[in-house]
Coordinates of C-alpha atoms in Angstrom, one line a residue:
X1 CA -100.1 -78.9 111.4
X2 CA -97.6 -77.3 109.6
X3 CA -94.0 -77.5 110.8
X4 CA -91.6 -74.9 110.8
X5 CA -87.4 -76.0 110.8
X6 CA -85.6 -73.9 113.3
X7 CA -82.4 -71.8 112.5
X8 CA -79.8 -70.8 114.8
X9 CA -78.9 -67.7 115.1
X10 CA -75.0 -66.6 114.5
X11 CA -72.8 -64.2 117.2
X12 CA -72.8 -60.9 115.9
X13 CA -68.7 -60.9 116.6
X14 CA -69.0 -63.4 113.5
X15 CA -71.2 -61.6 111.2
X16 CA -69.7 -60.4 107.7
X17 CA -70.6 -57.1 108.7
X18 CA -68.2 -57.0 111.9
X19 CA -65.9 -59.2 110.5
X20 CA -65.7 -56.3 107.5
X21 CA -65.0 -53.4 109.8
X22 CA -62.7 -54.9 111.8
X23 CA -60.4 -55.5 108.9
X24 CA -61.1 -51.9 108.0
X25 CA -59.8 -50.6 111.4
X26 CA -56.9 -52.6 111.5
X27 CA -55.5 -51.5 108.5
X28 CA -56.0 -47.7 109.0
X29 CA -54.3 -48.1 112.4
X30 CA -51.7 -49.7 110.6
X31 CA -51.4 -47.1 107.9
X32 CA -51.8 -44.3 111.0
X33 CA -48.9 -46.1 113.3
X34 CA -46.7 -46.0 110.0
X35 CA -47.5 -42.6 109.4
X36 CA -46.8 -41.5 113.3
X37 CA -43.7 -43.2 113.0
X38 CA -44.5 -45.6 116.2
X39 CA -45.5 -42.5 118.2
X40 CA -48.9 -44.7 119.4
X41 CA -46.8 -46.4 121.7
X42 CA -44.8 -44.0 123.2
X43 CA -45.3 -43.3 126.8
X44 CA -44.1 -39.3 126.8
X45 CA -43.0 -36.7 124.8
X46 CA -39.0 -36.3 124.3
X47 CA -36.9 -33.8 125.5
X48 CA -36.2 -30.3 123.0
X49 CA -34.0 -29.1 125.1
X50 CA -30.6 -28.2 123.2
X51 CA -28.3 -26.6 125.9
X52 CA -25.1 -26.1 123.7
X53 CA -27.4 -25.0 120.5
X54 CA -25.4 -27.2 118.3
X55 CA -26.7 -30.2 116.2
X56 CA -25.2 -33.6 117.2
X57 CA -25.5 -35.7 114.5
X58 CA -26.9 -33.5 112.6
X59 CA -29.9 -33.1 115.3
X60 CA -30.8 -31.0 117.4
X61 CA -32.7 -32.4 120.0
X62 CA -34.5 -36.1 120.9
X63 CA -37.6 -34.2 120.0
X64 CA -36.4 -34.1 116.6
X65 CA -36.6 -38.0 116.3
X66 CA -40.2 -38.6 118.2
X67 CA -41.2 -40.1 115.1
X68 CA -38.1 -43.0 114.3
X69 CA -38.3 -44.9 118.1
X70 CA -35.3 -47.4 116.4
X71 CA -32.9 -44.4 116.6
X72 CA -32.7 -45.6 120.1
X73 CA -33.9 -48.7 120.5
X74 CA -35.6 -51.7 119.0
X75 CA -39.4 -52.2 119.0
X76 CA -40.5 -52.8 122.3
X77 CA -37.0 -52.8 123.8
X78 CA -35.3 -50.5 126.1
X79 CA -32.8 -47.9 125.9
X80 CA -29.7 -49.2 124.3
X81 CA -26.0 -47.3 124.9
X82 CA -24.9 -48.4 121.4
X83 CA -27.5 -46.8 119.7
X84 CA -26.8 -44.0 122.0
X85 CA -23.1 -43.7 120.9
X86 CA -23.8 -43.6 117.2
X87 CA -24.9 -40.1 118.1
X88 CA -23.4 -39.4 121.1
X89 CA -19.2 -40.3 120.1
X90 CA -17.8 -38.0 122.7
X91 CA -19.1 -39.9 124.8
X92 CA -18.3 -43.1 123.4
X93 CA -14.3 -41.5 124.0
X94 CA -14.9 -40.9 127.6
X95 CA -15.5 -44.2 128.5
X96 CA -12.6 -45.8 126.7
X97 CA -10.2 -43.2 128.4
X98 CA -10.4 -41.3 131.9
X99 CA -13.3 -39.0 131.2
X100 CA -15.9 -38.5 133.2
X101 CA -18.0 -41.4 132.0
X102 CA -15.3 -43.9 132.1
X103 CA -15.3 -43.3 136.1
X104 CA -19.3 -44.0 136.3
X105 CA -20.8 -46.9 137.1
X106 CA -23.4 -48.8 135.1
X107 CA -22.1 -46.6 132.3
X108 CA -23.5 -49.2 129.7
X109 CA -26.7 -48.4 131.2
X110 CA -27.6 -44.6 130.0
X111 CA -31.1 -44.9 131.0
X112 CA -29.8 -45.1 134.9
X113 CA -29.0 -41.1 134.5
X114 CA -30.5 -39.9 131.3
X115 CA -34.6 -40.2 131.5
X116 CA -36.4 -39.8 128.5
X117 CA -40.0 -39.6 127.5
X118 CA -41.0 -37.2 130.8
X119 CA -42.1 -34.2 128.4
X120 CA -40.6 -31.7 125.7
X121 CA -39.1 -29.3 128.9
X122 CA -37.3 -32.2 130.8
X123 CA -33.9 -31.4 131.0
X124 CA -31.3 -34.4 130.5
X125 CA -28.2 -33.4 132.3
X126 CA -29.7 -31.2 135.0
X127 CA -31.7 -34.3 136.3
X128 CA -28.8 -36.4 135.9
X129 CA -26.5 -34.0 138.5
X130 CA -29.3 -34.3 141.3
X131 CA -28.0 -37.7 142.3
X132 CA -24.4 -37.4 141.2
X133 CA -21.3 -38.4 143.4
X134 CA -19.0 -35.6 142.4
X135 CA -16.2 -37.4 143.7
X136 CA -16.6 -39.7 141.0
X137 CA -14.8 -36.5 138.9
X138 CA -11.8 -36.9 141.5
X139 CA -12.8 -33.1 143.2
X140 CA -14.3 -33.6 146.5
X141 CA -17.3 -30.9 147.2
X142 CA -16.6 -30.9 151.0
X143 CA -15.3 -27.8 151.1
X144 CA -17.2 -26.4 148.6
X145 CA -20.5 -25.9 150.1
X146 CA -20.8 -22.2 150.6
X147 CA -19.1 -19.7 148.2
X148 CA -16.8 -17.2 150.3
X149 CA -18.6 -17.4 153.2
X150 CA -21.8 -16.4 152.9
X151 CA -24.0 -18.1 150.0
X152 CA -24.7 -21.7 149.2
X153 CA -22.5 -22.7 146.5
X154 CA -24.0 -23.5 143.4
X155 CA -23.1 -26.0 139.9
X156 CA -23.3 -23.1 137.8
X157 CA -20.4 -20.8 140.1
X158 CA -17.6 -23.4 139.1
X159 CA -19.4 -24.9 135.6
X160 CA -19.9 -21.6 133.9
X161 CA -20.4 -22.8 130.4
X162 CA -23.8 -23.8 129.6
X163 CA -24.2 -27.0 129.0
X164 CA -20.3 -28.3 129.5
X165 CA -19.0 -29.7 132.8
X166 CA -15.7 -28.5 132.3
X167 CA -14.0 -25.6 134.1
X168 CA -11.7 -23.4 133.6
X169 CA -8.6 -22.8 135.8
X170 CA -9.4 -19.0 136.2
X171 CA -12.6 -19.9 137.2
X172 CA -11.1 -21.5 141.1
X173 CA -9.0 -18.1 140.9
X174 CA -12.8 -16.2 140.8
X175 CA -13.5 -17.3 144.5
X176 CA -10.3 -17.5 146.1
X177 CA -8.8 -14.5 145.2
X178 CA -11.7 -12.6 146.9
X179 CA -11.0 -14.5 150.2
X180 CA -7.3 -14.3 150.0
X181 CA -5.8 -12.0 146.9
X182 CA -2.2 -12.2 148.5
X183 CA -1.7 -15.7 149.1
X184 CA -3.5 -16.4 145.8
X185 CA -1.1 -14.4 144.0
X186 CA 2.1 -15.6 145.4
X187 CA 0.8 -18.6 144.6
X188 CA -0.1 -17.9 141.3
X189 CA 3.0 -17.1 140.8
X190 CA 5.1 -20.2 142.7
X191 CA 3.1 -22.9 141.0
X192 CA 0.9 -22.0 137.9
X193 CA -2.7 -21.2 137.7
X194 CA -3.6 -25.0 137.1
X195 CA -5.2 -25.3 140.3
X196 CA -6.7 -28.8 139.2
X197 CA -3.2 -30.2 138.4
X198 CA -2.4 -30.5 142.5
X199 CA -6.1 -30.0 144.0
X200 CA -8.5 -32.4 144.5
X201 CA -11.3 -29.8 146.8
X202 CA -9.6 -31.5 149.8
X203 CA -6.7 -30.3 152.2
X204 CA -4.5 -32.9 150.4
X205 CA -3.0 -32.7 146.5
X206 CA -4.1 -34.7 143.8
X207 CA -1.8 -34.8 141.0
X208 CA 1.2 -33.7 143.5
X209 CA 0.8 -37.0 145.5
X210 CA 1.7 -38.5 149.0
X211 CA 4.3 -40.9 146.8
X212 CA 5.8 -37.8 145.6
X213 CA 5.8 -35.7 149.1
X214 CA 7.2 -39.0 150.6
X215 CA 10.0 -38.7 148.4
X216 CA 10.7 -34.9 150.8
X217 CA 9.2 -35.6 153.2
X218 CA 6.7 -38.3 154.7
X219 CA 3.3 -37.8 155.9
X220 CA 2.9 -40.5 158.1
X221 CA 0.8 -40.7 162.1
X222 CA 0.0 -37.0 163.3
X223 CA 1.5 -35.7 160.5
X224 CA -1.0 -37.1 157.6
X225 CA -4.1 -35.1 159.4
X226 CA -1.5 -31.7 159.7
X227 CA -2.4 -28.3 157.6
X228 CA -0.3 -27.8 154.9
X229 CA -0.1 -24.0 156.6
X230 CA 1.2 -25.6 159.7
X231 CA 4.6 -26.2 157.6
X232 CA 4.3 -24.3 154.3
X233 CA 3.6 -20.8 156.0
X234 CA 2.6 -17.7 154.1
X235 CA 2.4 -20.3 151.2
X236 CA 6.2 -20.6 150.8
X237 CA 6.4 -24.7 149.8
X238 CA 10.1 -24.2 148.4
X239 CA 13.3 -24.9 150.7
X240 CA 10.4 -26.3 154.0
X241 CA 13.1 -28.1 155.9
X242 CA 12.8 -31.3 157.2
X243 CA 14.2 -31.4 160.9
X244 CA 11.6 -31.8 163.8
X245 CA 12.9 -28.7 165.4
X246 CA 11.7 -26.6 162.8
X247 CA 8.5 -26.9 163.8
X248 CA 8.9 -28.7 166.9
X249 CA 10.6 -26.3 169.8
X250 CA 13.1 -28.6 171.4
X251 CA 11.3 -28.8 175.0
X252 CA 13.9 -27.8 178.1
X253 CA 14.2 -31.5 179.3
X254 CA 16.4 -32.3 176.1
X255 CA 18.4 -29.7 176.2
X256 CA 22.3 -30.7 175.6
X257 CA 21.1 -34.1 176.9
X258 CA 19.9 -36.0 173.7
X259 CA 20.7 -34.0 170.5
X260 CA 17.9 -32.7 168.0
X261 CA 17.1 -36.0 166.3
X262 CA 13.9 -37.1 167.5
X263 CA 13.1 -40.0 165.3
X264 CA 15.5 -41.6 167.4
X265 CA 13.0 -41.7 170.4
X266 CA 10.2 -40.3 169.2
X267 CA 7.4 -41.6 166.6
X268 CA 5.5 -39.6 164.0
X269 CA 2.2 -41.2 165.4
X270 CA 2.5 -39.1 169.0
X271 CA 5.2 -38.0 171.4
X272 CA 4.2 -40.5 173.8
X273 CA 4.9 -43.1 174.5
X274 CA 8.8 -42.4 173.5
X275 CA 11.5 -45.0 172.6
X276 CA 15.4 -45.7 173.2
X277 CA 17.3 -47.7 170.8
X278 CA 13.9 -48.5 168.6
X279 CA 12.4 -50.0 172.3
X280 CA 10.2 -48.7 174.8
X281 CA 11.7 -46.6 177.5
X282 CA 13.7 -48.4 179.8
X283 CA 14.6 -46.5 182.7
X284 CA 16.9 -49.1 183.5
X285 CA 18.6 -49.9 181.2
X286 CA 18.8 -46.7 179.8
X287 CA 19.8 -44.4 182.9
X288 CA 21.0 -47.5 185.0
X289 CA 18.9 -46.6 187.6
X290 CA 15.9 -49.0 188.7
X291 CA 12.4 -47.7 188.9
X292 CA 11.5 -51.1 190.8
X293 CA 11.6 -49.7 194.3
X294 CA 10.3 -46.5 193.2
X295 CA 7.0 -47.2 192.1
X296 CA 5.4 -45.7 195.3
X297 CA 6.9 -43.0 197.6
X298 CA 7.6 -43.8 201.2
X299 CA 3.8 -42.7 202.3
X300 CA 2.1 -44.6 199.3
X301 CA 1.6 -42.2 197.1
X302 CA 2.3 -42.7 193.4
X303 CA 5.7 -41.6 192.5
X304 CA 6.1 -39.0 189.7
X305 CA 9.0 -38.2 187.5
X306 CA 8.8 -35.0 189.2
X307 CA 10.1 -36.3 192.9
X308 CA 13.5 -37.1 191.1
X309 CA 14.0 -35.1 188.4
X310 CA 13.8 -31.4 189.4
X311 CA 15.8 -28.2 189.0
X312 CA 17.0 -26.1 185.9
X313 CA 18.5 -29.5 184.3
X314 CA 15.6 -31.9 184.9
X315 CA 16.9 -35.2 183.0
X316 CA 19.7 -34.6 185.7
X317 CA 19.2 -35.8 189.6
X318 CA 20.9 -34.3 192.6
X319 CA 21.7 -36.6 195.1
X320 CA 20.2 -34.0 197.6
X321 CA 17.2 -35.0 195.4
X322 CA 17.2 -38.3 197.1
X323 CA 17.8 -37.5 200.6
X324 CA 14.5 -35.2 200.3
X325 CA 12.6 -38.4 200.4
X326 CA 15.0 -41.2 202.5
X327 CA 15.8 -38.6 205.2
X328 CA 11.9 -37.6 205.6
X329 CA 11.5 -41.5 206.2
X330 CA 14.4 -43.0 208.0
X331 CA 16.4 -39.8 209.3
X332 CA 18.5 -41.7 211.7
X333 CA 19.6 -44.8 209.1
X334 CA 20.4 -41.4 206.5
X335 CA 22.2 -39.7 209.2
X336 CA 24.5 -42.3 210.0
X337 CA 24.8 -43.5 206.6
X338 CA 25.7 -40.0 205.2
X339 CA 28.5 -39.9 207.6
X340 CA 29.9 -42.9 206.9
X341 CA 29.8 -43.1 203.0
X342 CA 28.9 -39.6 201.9
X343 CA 25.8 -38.3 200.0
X344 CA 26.6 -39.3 196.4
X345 CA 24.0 -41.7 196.7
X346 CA 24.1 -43.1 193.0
X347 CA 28.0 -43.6 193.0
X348 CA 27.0 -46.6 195.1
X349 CA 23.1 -47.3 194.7
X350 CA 21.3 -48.3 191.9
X351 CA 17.5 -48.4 193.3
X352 CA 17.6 -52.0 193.9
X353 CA 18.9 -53.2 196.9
X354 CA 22.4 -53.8 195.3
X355 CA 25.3 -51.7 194.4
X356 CA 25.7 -49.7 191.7
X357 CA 29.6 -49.6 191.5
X358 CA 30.5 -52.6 193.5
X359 CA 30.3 -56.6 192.6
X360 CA 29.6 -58.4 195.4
X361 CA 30.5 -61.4 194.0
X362 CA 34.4 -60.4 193.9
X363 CA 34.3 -60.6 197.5
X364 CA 31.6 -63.0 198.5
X365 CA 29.0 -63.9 195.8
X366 CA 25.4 -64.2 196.1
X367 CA 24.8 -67.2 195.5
X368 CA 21.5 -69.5 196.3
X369 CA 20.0 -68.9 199.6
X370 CA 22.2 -66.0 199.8
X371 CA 21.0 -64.1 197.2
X372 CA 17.7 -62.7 198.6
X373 CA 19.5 -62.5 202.4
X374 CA 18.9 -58.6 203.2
X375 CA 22.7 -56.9 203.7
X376 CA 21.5 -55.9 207.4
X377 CA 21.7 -59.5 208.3
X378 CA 25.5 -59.7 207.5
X379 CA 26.4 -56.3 207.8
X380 CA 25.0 -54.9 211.3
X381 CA 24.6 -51.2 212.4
X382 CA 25.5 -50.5 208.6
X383 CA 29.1 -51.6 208.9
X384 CA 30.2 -53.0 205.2
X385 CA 34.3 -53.1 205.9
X386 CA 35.8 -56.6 207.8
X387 CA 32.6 -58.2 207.3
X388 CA 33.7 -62.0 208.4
X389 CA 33.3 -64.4 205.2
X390 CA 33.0 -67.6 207.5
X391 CA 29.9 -69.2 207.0
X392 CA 30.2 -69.6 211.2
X393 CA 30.1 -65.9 211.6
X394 CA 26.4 -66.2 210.7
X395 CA 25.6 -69.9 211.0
X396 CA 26.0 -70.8 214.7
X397 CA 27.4 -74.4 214.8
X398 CA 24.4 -76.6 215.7
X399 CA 24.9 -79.5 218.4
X400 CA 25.4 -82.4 216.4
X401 CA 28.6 -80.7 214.7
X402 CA 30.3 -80.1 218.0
X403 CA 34.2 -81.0 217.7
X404 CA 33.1 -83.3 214.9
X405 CA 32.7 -81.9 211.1
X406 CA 34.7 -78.5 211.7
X407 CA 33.9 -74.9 210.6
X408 CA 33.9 -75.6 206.7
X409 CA 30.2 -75.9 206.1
X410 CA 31.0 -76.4 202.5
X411 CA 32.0 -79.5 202.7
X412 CA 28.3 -81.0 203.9
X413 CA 26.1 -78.1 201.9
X414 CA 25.4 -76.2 199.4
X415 CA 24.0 -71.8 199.3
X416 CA 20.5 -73.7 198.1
X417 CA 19.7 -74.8 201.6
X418 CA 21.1 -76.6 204.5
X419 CA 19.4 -80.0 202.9
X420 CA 20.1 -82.3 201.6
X421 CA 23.2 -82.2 202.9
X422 CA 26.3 -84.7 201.8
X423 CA 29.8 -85.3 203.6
X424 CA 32.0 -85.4 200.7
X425 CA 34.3 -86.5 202.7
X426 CA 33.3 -89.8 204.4
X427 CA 36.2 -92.6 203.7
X428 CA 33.6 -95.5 204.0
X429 CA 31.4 -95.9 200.8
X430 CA 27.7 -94.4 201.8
X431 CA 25.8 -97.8 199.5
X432 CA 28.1 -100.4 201.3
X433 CA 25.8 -103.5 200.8
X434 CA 24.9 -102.2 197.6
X435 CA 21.8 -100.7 199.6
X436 CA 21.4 -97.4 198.1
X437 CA 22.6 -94.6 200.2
X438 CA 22.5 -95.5 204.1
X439 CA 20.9 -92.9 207.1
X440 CA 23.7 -92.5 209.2
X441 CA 22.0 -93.8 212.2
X442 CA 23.0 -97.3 210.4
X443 CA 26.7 -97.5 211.2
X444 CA 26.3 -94.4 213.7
X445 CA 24.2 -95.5 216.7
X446 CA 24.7 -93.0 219.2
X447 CA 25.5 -89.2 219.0
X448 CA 29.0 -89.4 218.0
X449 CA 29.8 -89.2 214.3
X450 CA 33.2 -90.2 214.8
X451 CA 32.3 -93.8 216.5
X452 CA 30.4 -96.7 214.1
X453 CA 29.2 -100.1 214.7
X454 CA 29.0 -102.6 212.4
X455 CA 27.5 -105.4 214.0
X456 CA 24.1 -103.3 214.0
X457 CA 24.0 -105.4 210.2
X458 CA 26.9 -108.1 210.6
X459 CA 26.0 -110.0 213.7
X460 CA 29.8 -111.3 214.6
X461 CA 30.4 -112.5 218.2
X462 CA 33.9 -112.0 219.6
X463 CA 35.2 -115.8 219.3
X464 CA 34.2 -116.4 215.7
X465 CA 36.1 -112.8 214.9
X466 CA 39.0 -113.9 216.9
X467 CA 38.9 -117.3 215.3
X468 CA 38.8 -115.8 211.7
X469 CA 41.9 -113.4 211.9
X470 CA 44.0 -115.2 214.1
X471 CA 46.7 -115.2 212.0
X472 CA 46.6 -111.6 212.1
X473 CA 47.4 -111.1 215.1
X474 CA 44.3 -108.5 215.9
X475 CA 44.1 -107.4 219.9
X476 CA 40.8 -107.6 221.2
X477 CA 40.9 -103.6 221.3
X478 CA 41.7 -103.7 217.4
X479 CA 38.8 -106.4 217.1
X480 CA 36.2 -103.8 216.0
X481 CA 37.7 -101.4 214.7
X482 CA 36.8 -102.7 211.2
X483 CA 36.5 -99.8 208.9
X484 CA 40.9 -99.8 210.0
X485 CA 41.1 -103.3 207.5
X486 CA 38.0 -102.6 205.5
X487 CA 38.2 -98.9 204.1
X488 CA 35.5 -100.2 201.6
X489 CA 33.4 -102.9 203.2
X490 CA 35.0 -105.7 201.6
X491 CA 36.4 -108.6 203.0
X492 CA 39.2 -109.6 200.5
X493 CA 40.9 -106.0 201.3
X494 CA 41.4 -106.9 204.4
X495 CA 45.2 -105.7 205.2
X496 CA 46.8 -105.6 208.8
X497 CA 49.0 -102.4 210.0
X498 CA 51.4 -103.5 212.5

């Protein structure tokens, strides 16, 4: 049998054949991506647009370079702002100085604003404004959303040359003279036609700034949120004075009564609430008359300025004022107390219970205990002259004082209270024994103060006394009366008085 060797076949990937064509096609796509220029790879045509219709860099538009992908960027990299620049120098400026692009942020990266590759009729800049904070330009758009007062306002009513962001002082002048051709003009002529110079599109001024108006005048609390109008009428800003009462009428209540300065009570953040002497109202100490007792009126109600304070001069009271209220609620005490000291009411009161005019303490003071004693307690049926100043006029003598201590209550106690009380006076030491302070019941036994006993502690009997001063001659009645010999309790002081 005849045998037959078998051969394995080869992958046609491997043959010469494909092997010969593949080479073939990779060098004529090589040949047709170096005559395109890289275009193969490009995801979009490039904008033609040309708004200006001037060459930059001597092109015209991005279309122009479709074919040369490293004018702006590497292979297979992204957009890159330096390659951008080379063309684009103007731009280059603005971000080293103030321009517009020096305010942006991301400005490195153009790509964020400037899409390319969407098609020849994409338009650069106009896609760019769609998301663009115009504030970033230092002129606010919040008042700039309809033209006069009708129509939407649009880019093109303020940036009127095509393709340029810039505008032209006359151009403001355009809109606003047709809503107000008098006030523009006066204007006009009081500070320029370089409306951009003090305007930011708010009420407030740019270049003219708050530092500056601070310097004349500064806009501080209500006054930051005020109109310019409110002050500058008719659009006169030259010789605005300065004094509240310009603008602020000076309200009745001041008149003659606390001059025209109201910074001196008053703060720019409101009229209320309203200061003396840099501190907050003080009816006290300011009018010397106490709002402590006048917090409520005699029925309960809450009491108003207006109970007090009435008539043509209302910073002024009448003392008929008061009697409106104290005669509607004790008519007999008023009565008889307008008889006998008149109706000036504030000559003498000062809405506390004390006197206005009159110190108490000259003729008694107030002192302790006797400081929140209510006058009707010394002075009865409202009778102030020949009060008696003896503390016995009001402090009965109690029965243990009876013939014994006197009158002088100051000489036991004190205005704090009627204990502890101390005899200052006592002519026998109070820690005889060197006991501490003794009760009194020690050496006085029965109800007399003025009689002792000794032998309570020192258990003598009458012989051993006798027998111990003999010498001295003592009678039995002098026997025990030891305090005569012993003014201090001790035994070598012992002296005899014949």
């Amino acid at each position: 049998m005849r045998q037959y060797r078998r051969l394995e076949r080869q992958h046609p990937i491997f043959s010469p054949v494909a092997l010969i064509s593949t080479f073939i096609l990779a060098v004529g796509l090589a040949v047709w991506v170096y005559l395109t220029g890289g275009r193969a790879f490009s995801p979009g045509e490039l904008s033609a647009l040309n708004h200006s219709g001037e060459p930059i860099a001597n092109v015209m538009s991005h279309a122009d370079i479709a074919d040369d992908c490293s004018q702006c960027h590497a292979p297979f990299a992204g957009v890159q702002d330096v390659l951008c620049q080379d063309c684009h120098e103007n731009i280059g400026v603005e971000r080293a100085g103030d321009g517009l692009h020096g305010r942006l942020p991301d400005v490195e990266q153009c790509g964020t604003c400037h899409l390319e590759h969407l098609g020849h009729d994409y338009d650069l800049k106009t896609a760019a404004v769609a998301d663009f904070d115009h504030d970033l330009t230092r002129f606010s758009l919040a008042h700039h959303d309809v033209k006069s007062i009708s129509a939407e306002m649009a880019c093109t009513d303020c940036h009127t040359d095509e393709g340029s962001y810039t505008i032209a002082d006359s151009t403001c002048a355009t809109c606003h003279r047709d809503l107000d051709g008098e006030f523009m003009a006066q204007h006009d002529e009081a500070y320029g036609a370089n409306c951009l110079n003090c305007h930011d599109g708010l009420d407030s001024m740019s270049d003219f700034t708050m530092t500056q108006h601070a310097e004349l005048f500064a806009l501080t609390g209500a006054h930051e949120s005020t109109r310019c109008e409110s002050c500058h009428a008719g659009g006169e800003f030259e010789g605005t004075p300065h004094e509240c009462v310009a603008c602020h009428t000076e309200p009745e209540k001041h008149l003659a009564m606390f001059g025209t300065n109201c910074a001196e009570c008053h703060a720019t953040v409101a009229w209320q609430p309203a200061k003396f002497d840099d501190a907050p109202f003080d009816h006290e100490r300011t009018t010397t008359f106490s709002l402590t007792r006048h917090v409520e009126d005699f029925d309960g109600s809450p009491m108003a300025c207006t109970h007090c304070h009435t008539g043509d001069e209302p910073i002024q009271v009448q003392d008929a004022t008061c009697e409106e209220c104290h005669a509607t609620a004790v008519p007999t005490f008023i009565t008889e107390h307008t008889a006998l000291f008149g109706s000036a009411c504030q000559d003498c009161h000062d809405g506390l219970d004390s006197m206005a005019n009159f110190d108490h303490g000259t003729v008694f003071p107030l002192d302790g205990q006797h400081a929140t004693v209510e006058c009707t307690a010394c002075h009865v049926n409202q009778v102030f002259q020949g009060t008696p100043k003896e503390c016995v006029a009001c402090h009965a003598e109690p029965e243990i004082h009876f013939g014994i201590f006197g009158t002088d209550c100051a000489n036991c106690h004190t205005v704090a209270g009627w204990l502890p009380a101390q005899l200052r006076q006592h002519t026998f030491p109070l820690d005889h024994g060197e006991q501490g302070t003794l009760e009194c019941t020690a050496c006085h036994t029965g109800t007399s103060y003025t009689a002792y006993d000794c032998t309570t502690c020192h258990e003598h009997n009458v012989e051993q006394v006798q027998a111990e001063h003999s010498e001295l001659a003592i009678t039995q009645a002098e026997l025990f009366a030891c305090a005569a010999c012993h003014p201090t309790g001790h035994t070598e002081e012992a002296e005899h008085d014949d």
